Short mmCIF file of C-alpha atoms and ligand atoms in Angstrom, two decimals:
data_model
loop_
_atom_site.label_atom_id
_atom_site.label_comp_id
_atom_site.label_asym_id
_atom_site.label_seq_id
_atom_site.Cartn_x
_atom_site.Cartn_y
_atom_site.Cartn_z
CA UNK A 1 73.90 -50.27 -63.84
CA UNK A 2 75.07 -46.35 -64.33
CA UNK A 3 76.21 -46.42 -60.41
CA UNK A 4 78.01 -49.82 -61.09
CA UNK A 5 79.68 -48.83 -64.36
CA UNK A 6 80.90 -45.30 -62.35
CA UNK A 7 81.69 -47.57 -59.63
CA UNK A 8 83.81 -50.00 -61.01
CA UNK A 9 85.44 -47.53 -63.48
CA UNK A 10 85.90 -45.47 -60.00
CA UNK A 11 88.07 -48.70 -59.17
CA UNK A 12 90.04 -49.09 -62.56
CA UNK A 13 91.14 -45.82 -62.12
CA UNK A 14 92.42 -45.69 -58.39
CA UNK A 15 95.92 -45.08 -59.72
CA UNK A 16 95.24 -41.23 -60.10
CA UNK A 17 94.53 -40.11 -56.57
CA UNK A 18 92.41 -37.13 -57.57
CA UNK A 19 90.70 -37.96 -60.87
CA UNK A 20 89.91 -41.24 -58.94
CA UNK A 21 88.69 -38.74 -56.22
CA UNK A 22 86.20 -37.04 -58.80
CA UNK A 23 85.29 -40.17 -60.34
CA UNK A 24 84.38 -41.62 -57.53
CA UNK A 25 82.97 -38.80 -55.43
CA UNK A 26 79.91 -37.75 -58.33
CA UNK A 27 78.19 -40.96 -57.79
CA UNK A 28 78.11 -41.06 -54.03
CA UNK A 29 77.27 -37.42 -53.84
CA UNK A 30 74.17 -38.42 -55.80
CA UNK A 31 73.24 -40.82 -53.38
CA UNK A 32 73.71 -38.15 -50.53
CA UNK A 33 71.38 -35.67 -52.95
CA UNK A 34 68.71 -37.79 -52.69
CA UNK A 35 68.57 -39.07 -49.50
CA UNK A 36 69.05 -35.36 -48.34
CA UNK A 37 66.01 -34.30 -50.74
CA UNK A 38 64.07 -37.29 -49.54
CA UNK A 39 64.49 -35.89 -46.01
CA UNK A 40 63.50 -32.46 -46.48
CA UNK A 41 60.76 -33.60 -48.25
CA UNK A 42 59.49 -35.69 -45.76
CA UNK A 43 60.76 -32.96 -42.81
CA UNK A 44 58.35 -30.66 -45.28
CA UNK A 45 55.28 -32.67 -45.16
CA UNK A 46 55.77 -32.89 -41.25
CA UNK A 47 55.79 -28.98 -41.01
CA UNK A 48 53.04 -28.71 -42.87
CA UNK A 49 51.32 -31.95 -41.12
CA UNK A 50 52.33 -30.49 -38.21
CA UNK A 51 51.51 -26.57 -39.06
CA UNK A 52 47.73 -27.85 -40.14
CA UNK A 53 47.23 -29.39 -37.18
CA UNK A 54 48.33 -27.15 -35.26
CA UNK A 55 45.91 -24.17 -36.78
CA UNK A 56 43.44 -26.70 -36.57
CA UNK A 57 44.10 -27.04 -32.87
CA UNK A 58 44.05 -23.41 -32.03
CA UNK A 59 41.14 -22.46 -34.39
CA UNK A 60 39.00 -25.15 -31.80
CA UNK A 61 41.14 -23.73 -29.02
CA UNK A 62 40.14 -20.20 -30.07
CA UNK A 63 36.35 -20.97 -30.49
CA UNK A 64 36.47 -22.51 -26.98
CA UNK A 65 37.87 -19.60 -26.06
CA UNK A 66 35.01 -17.36 -27.56
CA UNK A 67 32.46 -20.05 -25.48
CA UNK A 68 34.08 -19.03 -22.29
CA UNK A 69 34.02 -15.49 -23.06
CA UNK A 70 30.02 -16.29 -23.99
CA UNK A 71 29.27 -18.08 -20.97
CA UNK A 72 30.96 -15.36 -18.42
CA UNK A 73 28.98 -12.20 -20.34
CA UNK A 74 26.11 -14.61 -19.93
CA UNK A 75 25.45 -16.10 -23.35
CA UNK A 76 25.08 -19.93 -22.49
CA UNK A 77 23.84 -21.06 -25.75
CA UNK A 78 25.45 -24.51 -26.54
CA UNK A 79 28.87 -25.28 -29.14
CA UNK A 80 27.43 -26.27 -32.62
CA UNK A 81 28.01 -29.91 -32.43
CA UNK A 82 30.54 -28.82 -35.46
CA UNK A 83 32.52 -27.62 -33.19
CA UNK A 84 32.78 -30.25 -30.72
CA UNK A 85 34.41 -33.24 -33.09
CA UNK A 86 38.42 -33.74 -32.58
CA UNK A 87 40.63 -34.07 -29.95
CA UNK A 88 38.93 -30.84 -28.07
CA UNK A 89 35.18 -32.29 -28.67
CA UNK A 90 35.41 -33.78 -24.68
CA UNK A 91 35.82 -30.29 -23.17
CA UNK A 92 33.46 -28.96 -25.37
CA UNK A 93 31.28 -31.46 -24.21
CA UNK A 94 31.51 -30.28 -21.04
CA UNK A 95 31.56 -26.96 -21.27
CA UNK A 96 28.38 -27.14 -22.58
CA UNK A 97 26.88 -29.01 -19.93
CA UNK A 98 28.57 -26.63 -17.12
CA UNK A 99 26.93 -23.57 -19.65
CA UNK A 100 23.38 -25.83 -19.26
CA UNK A 101 23.94 -26.34 -15.17
CA UNK A 102 25.12 -22.01 -15.18
CA UNK A 103 21.78 -21.10 -17.62
CA UNK A 104 19.82 -23.11 -14.80
CA UNK A 105 21.06 -21.98 -11.95
CA UNK A 106 21.39 -18.39 -12.92
CA UNK A 107 17.57 -18.80 -14.23
CA UNK A 108 16.76 -20.34 -10.95
CA UNK A 109 17.96 -17.22 -8.94
CA UNK A 110 17.16 -14.76 -11.39
CA UNK A 111 13.75 -16.14 -11.01
CA UNK A 112 13.72 -16.08 -7.26
CA UNK A 113 15.43 -12.65 -6.79
CA UNK A 114 12.31 -11.38 -9.62
CA UNK A 115 10.17 -13.07 -7.30
CA UNK A 116 11.28 -11.32 -4.13
CA UNK A 117 11.62 -8.02 -5.94
CA UNK A 118 8.51 -8.23 -7.03
CA UNK A 119 7.26 -8.97 -3.38
CA UNK A 120 9.05 -6.66 -1.69
CA UNK A 121 7.82 -3.99 -4.67
CA UNK A 122 4.31 -4.52 -3.84
CA UNK A 123 4.55 -4.39 -0.06
CA UNK A 124 2.76 -1.47 1.84
CA UNK A 125 4.97 -2.45 4.54
CA UNK A 126 8.36 0.23 4.18
CA UNK A 127 11.52 -2.82 4.15
CA UNK A 128 15.22 -1.46 4.36
CA UNK A 129 18.23 -3.07 5.17
CA UNK A 130 20.94 -1.43 6.78
CA UNK A 131 24.94 -2.94 6.77
CA UNK A 132 27.13 -3.08 9.65
CA UNK A 133 28.74 0.30 8.90
CA UNK A 134 25.43 1.63 8.86
CA UNK A 135 25.10 2.77 5.40
CA UNK A 136 21.48 1.57 3.50
CA UNK A 137 22.25 -1.30 1.76
CA UNK A 138 18.38 -1.57 0.45
CA UNK A 139 15.15 -0.29 0.61
CA UNK A 140 12.01 -0.64 -1.44
CA UNK A 141 9.46 1.74 -2.94
CA UNK A 142 7.34 1.57 0.26
CA UNK A 143 10.29 2.32 2.48
CA UNK A 144 11.67 5.36 0.54
CA UNK A 145 8.20 7.23 0.54
CA UNK A 146 7.57 6.78 3.62
CA UNK A 147 10.76 8.16 5.18
CA UNK A 148 10.46 10.84 2.18
CA UNK A 149 13.96 10.13 0.24
CA UNK A 150 15.04 8.51 -3.03
CA UNK A 151 16.38 5.44 -3.36
CA UNK A 152 18.55 5.85 -6.19
CA UNK A 153 20.66 8.44 -4.06
CA UNK A 154 19.93 6.85 -0.93
CA UNK A 155 21.17 3.19 -1.38
CA UNK A 156 24.98 2.88 -0.04
CA UNK A 157 24.86 6.32 2.23
CA UNK A 158 25.13 6.45 5.87
CA UNK A 159 21.58 6.09 7.50
CA UNK A 160 22.64 9.43 9.46
CA UNK A 161 22.34 11.49 6.11
CA UNK A 162 19.50 9.89 4.27
CA UNK A 163 16.99 8.94 7.25
CA UNK A 164 15.83 11.84 8.92
CA UNK A 165 13.82 9.42 11.73
CA UNK A 166 16.03 9.41 14.73
CA UNK A 167 13.68 6.48 15.63
CA UNK A 168 14.75 4.36 12.99
CA UNK A 169 18.67 5.03 13.27
CA UNK A 170 18.41 4.41 17.37
CA UNK A 171 16.85 1.20 17.10
CA UNK A 172 19.23 0.13 13.69
CA UNK A 173 21.93 0.92 16.02
CA UNK A 174 21.10 -1.60 18.92
CA UNK A 175 20.01 -3.65 16.46
CA UNK A 176 23.66 -3.80 14.90
CA UNK A 177 24.80 -4.06 18.41
CA UNK A 178 23.04 -7.69 18.75
CA UNK A 179 19.66 -6.55 20.41
CA UNK A 180 16.33 -8.76 19.54
CA UNK A 181 13.11 -7.82 18.73
CA UNK A 182 13.57 -4.24 18.98
CA UNK A 183 10.19 -2.32 18.16
CA UNK A 184 8.93 1.56 18.49
CA UNK A 185 6.87 3.83 17.03
CA UNK A 186 7.11 6.78 14.69
CA UNK A 187 5.29 9.70 12.89
CA UNK A 188 5.60 11.03 9.34
CA UNK A 189 4.11 12.96 7.34
CA UNK A 190 2.63 17.20 7.21
CA UNK A 191 0.31 17.99 6.83
CA UNK A 192 -1.25 14.49 7.27
CA UNK A 193 0.09 12.97 10.12
CA UNK A 194 0.73 8.88 9.67
CA UNK A 195 2.23 6.59 12.43
CA UNK A 196 4.30 3.88 12.05
CA UNK A 197 5.42 0.76 14.12
CA UNK A 198 8.94 0.14 13.55
CA UNK A 199 10.61 -3.49 13.80
CA UNK A 200 14.17 -3.48 13.59
CA UNK A 201 15.94 -7.03 13.68
CA UNK A 202 19.38 -8.11 13.67
CA UNK A 203 20.98 -9.88 10.45
CA UNK A 204 22.98 -12.39 11.54
CA UNK A 205 26.06 -13.68 9.93
CA UNK A 206 24.76 -17.13 8.02
CA UNK A 207 27.55 -18.65 7.80
CA UNK A 208 28.62 -18.74 11.51
CA UNK A 209 24.85 -19.68 11.83
CA UNK A 210 25.21 -22.59 9.32
CA UNK A 211 28.24 -23.68 11.48
CA UNK A 212 26.22 -24.37 14.52
CA UNK A 213 28.07 -21.46 16.23
CA UNK A 214 25.25 -20.21 17.21
CA UNK A 215 24.13 -16.32 16.05
CA UNK A 216 27.66 -14.01 16.00
CA UNK A 217 28.26 -10.46 15.51
CA UNK A 218 24.97 -9.24 13.23
CA UNK A 219 26.19 -8.44 10.09
CA UNK A 220 23.00 -6.26 9.17
CA UNK A 221 19.79 -5.05 10.58
CA UNK A 222 16.15 -5.51 8.66
CA UNK A 223 13.72 -2.49 9.45
CA UNK A 224 10.04 -3.26 8.75
CA UNK A 225 7.50 0.22 9.05
CA UNK A 226 3.78 -0.94 8.90
CA UNK A 227 1.13 1.63 9.33
CA UNK A 228 -0.94 1.89 12.34
CA UNK A 229 -2.37 5.41 11.91
CA UNK A 230 -5.80 4.06 11.72
CA UNK A 231 -5.36 1.66 14.82
CA UNK A 232 -4.16 4.53 16.48
CA UNK A 233 -7.19 6.88 15.04
CA UNK A 234 -9.67 4.44 16.22
CA UNK A 235 -8.06 4.20 19.74
CA UNK A 236 -8.52 8.12 20.05
CA UNK A 237 -11.67 7.70 18.50
CA UNK A 238 -12.69 5.50 21.48
CA UNK A 239 -10.97 7.62 23.79
CA UNK A 240 -13.24 10.60 22.36
CA UNK A 241 -16.32 8.66 22.65
CA UNK A 242 -16.36 7.25 26.19
CA UNK A 243 -15.27 11.30 26.91
CA UNK A 244 -18.20 12.74 25.37
CA UNK A 245 -20.32 10.06 26.45
CA UNK A 246 -19.33 10.65 30.06
CA UNK A 247 -19.58 14.51 29.45
CA UNK A 248 -23.18 13.98 27.85
CA UNK A 249 -24.02 12.05 30.66
CA UNK A 250 -22.76 13.79 33.32
CA UNK A 251 -24.23 17.18 32.67
CA UNK A 252 -28.10 15.95 32.80
CA UNK A 253 -27.48 13.72 35.65
CA UNK A 254 -26.08 16.47 37.69
CA UNK A 255 -28.87 18.73 37.29
CA UNK A 256 -31.45 15.96 38.00
CA UNK A 257 -29.36 15.60 41.17
CA UNK A 258 -29.04 18.97 42.41
CA UNK A 259 -33.22 19.70 41.37
CA UNK A 260 -34.15 16.55 43.31
CA UNK A 261 -32.19 17.59 46.18
CA UNK A 262 -33.08 21.01 46.26
CA UNK A 263 -36.87 19.53 46.18
CA UNK A 264 -36.05 17.04 49.20
CA UNK A 265 -34.40 20.29 50.96
CA UNK A 266 -38.04 21.95 51.35
CA UNK A 267 -39.11 23.32 47.75
CA UNK A 268 -41.53 20.31 47.32
CA UNK A 269 -43.86 22.57 50.05
CA UNK A 270 -43.56 25.77 47.57
CA UNK A 271 -46.00 24.75 45.05
CA UNK A 272 -44.69 27.15 41.90
CA UNK A 273 -40.94 26.48 42.47
CA UNK A 274 -41.66 22.77 43.25
CA UNK A 275 -43.35 22.24 39.88
CA UNK A 276 -40.83 24.25 37.85
CA UNK A 277 -37.91 21.70 38.78
CA UNK A 278 -40.05 18.81 38.23
CA UNK A 279 -40.55 20.33 35.02
CA UNK A 280 -36.73 20.51 34.73
CA UNK A 281 -35.82 16.99 36.24
CA UNK A 282 -38.69 15.49 33.39
CA UNK A 283 -36.79 17.42 30.31
CA UNK A 284 -33.14 16.34 31.32
CA UNK A 285 -34.45 12.55 31.71
CA UNK A 286 -35.96 13.26 28.41
CA UNK A 287 -32.99 14.08 27.22
CA UNK A 288 -31.10 11.34 28.98
CA UNK A 289 -33.58 9.07 27.25
CA UNK A 290 -32.81 10.60 23.72
CA UNK A 291 -29.08 10.27 24.07
CA UNK A 292 -29.26 6.53 25.18
CA UNK A 293 -31.76 5.74 22.32
CA UNK A 294 -29.19 7.60 20.04
CA UNK A 295 -26.22 6.00 21.13
CA UNK A 296 -27.92 2.60 21.46
CA UNK A 297 -29.51 3.13 17.65
CA UNK A 298 -25.75 4.00 16.79
CA UNK A 299 -23.75 1.28 18.55
CA UNK A 300 -26.00 -1.14 16.78
CA UNK A 301 -25.12 0.60 13.17
CA UNK A 302 -21.41 0.59 13.69
CA UNK A 303 -21.40 -3.11 15.05
CA UNK A 304 -23.06 -4.25 11.89
CA UNK A 305 -25.92 -5.26 13.30
CA UNK A 306 -28.01 -2.67 10.54
CA UNK A 307 -29.65 -5.11 8.51
CA UNK A 308 -31.51 -3.23 6.16
CA UNK A 309 -34.98 -4.94 4.99
CA UNK A 310 -34.60 -3.31 1.42
CA UNK A 311 -37.89 -2.94 -0.15
CA UNK A 312 -39.53 -1.04 -3.05
CA UNK A 313 -40.16 2.17 -1.42
CA UNK A 314 -41.93 5.64 -2.48
CA UNK A 315 -39.92 8.44 -1.30
CA UNK A 316 -42.90 10.93 -2.08
CA UNK A 317 -45.08 9.09 0.44
CA UNK A 318 -42.17 8.76 3.19
CA UNK A 319 -41.65 12.61 2.44
CA UNK A 320 -44.80 13.71 2.84
CA UNK A 321 -45.53 11.68 6.27
CA UNK A 322 -42.32 12.88 7.73
CA UNK A 323 -43.22 16.62 6.69
CA UNK A 324 -46.64 15.88 8.71
CA UNK A 325 -45.07 14.14 11.54
CA UNK A 326 -43.04 17.79 12.38
CA UNK A 327 -45.63 20.36 10.89
CA UNK A 328 -47.15 21.16 14.44
CA UNK A 329 -43.48 21.82 15.62
CA UNK A 330 -42.45 23.74 12.06
CA UNK A 331 -45.61 26.05 12.83
CA UNK A 332 -45.12 26.49 16.68
CA UNK A 333 -41.79 28.11 15.22
CA UNK A 334 -43.33 29.67 12.53
CA UNK A 335 -41.54 27.89 9.73
CA UNK A 336 -43.43 27.08 6.48
CA UNK A 337 -42.41 23.90 4.85
CA UNK A 338 -42.51 22.98 0.98
CA UNK A 339 -42.21 20.22 -0.65
CA UNK A 340 -41.41 19.73 -4.73
CA UNK A 341 -41.69 16.48 -6.19
CA UNK A 342 -41.32 15.63 -9.86
CA UNK A 343 -44.99 13.57 -11.20
CA UNK A 344 -43.56 10.30 -11.61
CA UNK A 345 -40.65 9.67 -9.87
CA UNK A 346 -39.81 5.73 -9.14
CA UNK A 347 -39.49 4.06 -6.25
CA UNK A 348 -36.12 3.66 -4.44
CA UNK A 349 -34.52 0.51 -3.00
CA UNK A 350 -34.52 1.16 0.27
CA UNK A 351 -35.49 0.22 4.26
CA UNK A 352 -39.22 2.52 4.82
CA UNK A 353 -37.91 2.46 8.63
CA UNK A 354 -34.61 3.81 8.23
CA UNK A 355 -34.86 6.56 5.72
CA UNK A 356 -38.10 7.95 7.67
CA UNK A 357 -34.91 7.88 10.86
CA UNK A 358 -33.08 9.61 8.27
CA UNK A 359 -36.01 12.25 7.26
CA UNK A 360 -37.09 12.91 10.90
CA UNK A 361 -32.92 13.95 11.79
CA UNK A 362 -32.61 16.23 8.78
CA UNK A 363 -36.03 17.83 9.38
CA UNK A 364 -35.36 18.12 13.69
CA UNK A 365 -32.40 19.95 12.49
CA UNK A 366 -33.94 22.49 9.89
CA UNK A 367 -36.33 23.45 12.20
CA UNK A 368 -33.88 23.71 15.46
CA UNK A 369 -31.57 25.87 13.15
CA UNK A 370 -34.12 28.05 11.73
CA UNK A 371 -34.95 31.28 13.16
CA UNK A 372 -38.72 32.09 12.85
CA UNK A 373 -40.40 33.47 9.92
CA UNK A 374 -37.49 31.34 7.77
CA UNK A 375 -38.48 28.13 5.30
CA UNK A 376 -37.72 24.89 4.65
CA UNK A 377 -37.90 23.14 1.29
CA UNK A 378 -37.89 19.58 0.47
CA UNK A 379 -37.01 18.13 -3.30
CA UNK A 380 -36.49 14.98 -4.64
CA UNK A 381 -35.39 13.95 -7.92
CA UNK A 382 -33.29 11.42 -9.58
CA UNK A 383 -29.67 11.62 -10.89
CA UNK A 384 -27.49 8.66 -12.80
CA UNK A 385 -29.38 6.04 -10.71
CA UNK A 386 -30.44 7.50 -7.78
CA UNK A 387 -32.99 9.21 -6.42
CA UNK A 388 -31.55 12.67 -4.55
CA UNK A 389 -33.01 14.34 -1.89
CA UNK A 390 -32.60 17.63 -0.68
CA UNK A 391 -33.80 19.16 2.94
CA UNK A 392 -33.03 23.11 2.10
CA UNK A 393 -33.61 26.10 5.28
CA UNK A 394 -33.24 29.50 5.62
CA UNK A 395 -31.49 28.77 8.67
CA UNK A 396 -27.94 30.15 11.13
CA UNK A 397 -25.78 27.92 8.82
CA UNK A 398 -22.48 26.27 8.70
CA UNK A 399 -19.16 27.49 8.76
CA UNK A 400 -17.31 25.69 5.81
CA UNK A 401 -14.42 24.66 7.95
CA UNK A 402 -16.78 22.92 9.91
CA UNK A 403 -18.94 21.29 7.09
CA UNK A 404 -17.07 18.13 6.87
CA UNK A 405 -17.28 17.43 10.53
CA UNK A 406 -21.09 17.70 11.35
CA UNK A 407 -21.38 13.85 10.27
CA UNK A 408 -18.77 12.91 12.95
CA UNK A 409 -20.48 11.84 16.37
CA UNK A 410 -20.96 14.69 18.93
CA UNK A 411 -19.46 17.13 16.60
CA UNK A 412 -21.86 20.23 17.43
CA UNK A 413 -20.67 23.58 15.57
CA UNK A 414 -21.65 25.32 18.47
CA UNK A 415 -21.57 22.84 21.79
CA UNK A 416 -23.09 24.87 24.66
CA UNK A 417 -25.91 26.58 22.07
CA UNK A 418 -26.74 22.83 20.67
CA UNK A 419 -27.05 20.90 24.00
CA UNK A 420 -29.28 24.01 25.24
CA UNK A 421 -31.33 22.74 22.39
CA UNK A 422 -31.50 19.31 23.67
CA UNK A 423 -29.38 18.06 20.92
CA UNK A 424 -27.05 14.81 21.29
CA UNK A 425 -24.87 15.51 18.42
CA UNK A 426 -25.25 12.00 17.25
CA UNK A 427 -28.07 12.69 14.68
CA UNK A 428 -26.37 13.45 11.20
CA UNK A 429 -23.39 10.60 12.11
CA UNK A 430 -26.83 8.36 12.26
CA UNK A 431 -28.25 9.41 8.90
CA UNK A 432 -24.17 8.97 7.39
CA UNK A 433 -24.32 5.67 8.84
CA UNK A 434 -28.00 4.44 7.48
CA UNK A 435 -27.36 6.40 3.83
CA UNK A 436 -24.43 4.29 3.45
CA UNK A 437 -25.56 1.41 3.91
CA UNK A 438 -28.14 2.26 1.41
CA UNK A 439 -25.57 2.64 -0.94
CA UNK A 440 -25.87 6.50 -1.05
CA UNK A 441 -24.47 9.33 0.00
CA UNK A 442 -25.02 12.12 2.21
CA UNK A 443 -23.46 15.91 1.69
CA UNK A 444 -24.47 19.20 3.23
CA UNK A 445 -24.16 22.79 1.16
CA UNK A 446 -24.08 25.36 3.92
CA UNK A 447 -23.47 28.88 3.83
CA UNK A 448 -23.64 31.39 7.59
CA UNK A 449 -26.25 33.63 8.04
CA UNK A 450 -27.91 32.07 5.06
CA UNK A 451 -29.14 29.01 5.50
CA UNK A 452 -28.08 25.15 5.06
CA UNK A 453 -28.89 22.53 1.87
CA UNK A 454 -28.58 18.52 3.56
CA UNK A 455 -29.00 16.32 0.55
CA UNK A 456 -28.64 12.41 0.56
CA UNK A 457 -29.31 9.79 -2.16
CA UNK A 458 -30.68 6.63 -2.71
CA UNK A 459 -30.44 4.06 -5.41
CA UNK A 460 -33.62 3.33 -7.62
CA UNK A 461 -35.07 -0.08 -7.25
CA UNK A 462 -35.10 -2.49 -10.28
P1 ADP B 1 -27.68 17.47 16.81
O1 ADP B 1 -28.48 16.46 17.92
O2 ADP B 1 -26.66 18.37 17.70
O3 ADP B 1 -28.43 18.23 15.48
P2 ADP B 1 -26.76 16.36 14.63
O4 ADP B 1 -25.54 15.46 14.76
O5 ADP B 1 -27.83 16.04 13.98
O6 ADP B 1 -26.46 16.52 15.84
O7 ADP B 1 -25.93 17.85 14.04
C1 ADP B 1 -24.48 18.06 14.37
C2 ADP B 1 -24.11 19.80 14.61
O8 ADP B 1 -24.45 20.18 13.35
C3 ADP B 1 -25.11 20.64 15.07
O9 ADP B 1 -25.06 20.53 16.34
C4 ADP B 1 -25.17 21.86 14.47
O10 ADP B 1 -24.38 22.61 14.75
C5 ADP B 1 -24.98 21.31 12.81
N1 ADP B 1 -26.15 21.10 12.34
C6 ADP B 1 -26.87 20.20 11.84
N2 ADP B 1 -27.95 20.52 10.96
C7 ADP B 1 -27.65 21.97 10.65
C8 ADP B 1 -28.78 22.93 10.50
N3 ADP B 1 -30.11 22.54 9.23
N4 ADP B 1 -28.37 23.95 10.23
C9 ADP B 1 -27.33 24.60 11.01
N5 ADP B 1 -26.31 23.69 11.57
C10 ADP B 1 -27.20 22.38 11.60
#
């Protein structure tokens, strides 16, 4: 109403142009102001909406960014349900899925890696990987111990600097050149010498092979070290054994042959010499038979064919019987024999025949290596569930350095003298085998010129 009044008034006053303009302009301006205000209000509302929307959007984007960063640092926990609303919800959901897949894949890979690491760590074989630039890319604990180097320092360094064994270096170079199936041998360790078999294989580039292009130039070499010390030792023992047996047989056989030929050449007609020569032949034949007996016993024992028949055995009875059996020889050598035993000694779990053999060997040695006028003391006692038997003599004794070796086959402290005495050098190794087959142990304490004290243990019965 007011507008139309002004409008009308404006029309009436058109005659006065200035005044008319004023009266006409006022109502029009008011309209524009309203219009402008409405527009500004609208603009403000839109800006506010845009601002609020973009703030929410950038917050979501920030959340996603933070989530991506978390995934990058290995934290695969999914986004919360509240973060999955709105326009970026789909993206969040697929990121959640990706994170879950990554977590599963990384978990599987980690498990696989841990398993391989555990296998390599627990392997007694030394394993190392050498890259194409001849640097040590990886090695397990066993490898670093065998070649005596620190794995932390060595990894990534040129093998020429860290591995002192030329055998490994040469084989690795050939493997990197493409040669396959390389093997060798090396020795390490002072003073305990250890022998290792070395196997080196080239690592073919997987990509070339996968493409069916056949093995390309190696990208590295894998070195495996396996210990063969025991194998080499056994080979040596076997060679020594054959050499020893041949030697032991040769001496009596040569003598027998020599004396038999002398007899045939005419000594038979000479009664005094003839008899002496035949006695020598008989002694050598006896020695041969002792040797073959001992060898047979030993080979039966070592082939695992020794099957002791365990019973509850009275050791004092066995010892007394063994002493009686050697008494004539002891008296002949003017040696006194003594035996000390507690009153109620429990029985032992043993094979009477085999234990007799042990006692016979130890008593024979004591008589053999004790000069006339000496004494031999036997005793038996108990200790930690075992009976302990000792055979002590006042004989020539055994040098300390030899004490550990006298239980080896054919080992004799004074080989020439022992051979003269008719010994085979097998007695103590038979003793050791028998005692160990009973679950006991054997040992010696000795001082040169003062005597020796051998002992062995046998488990008490029940
Ligand atoms: P052998 O048949 O030569 O006696 P053994 O295996 O019984 O063979 O003994 C090995 C070596 O140990 C002997 O050659 C000897 O040198 C030494 N030995 C064994 N027993 C005694 C002992 N009681 N006193 C001194 N030396 C001994």
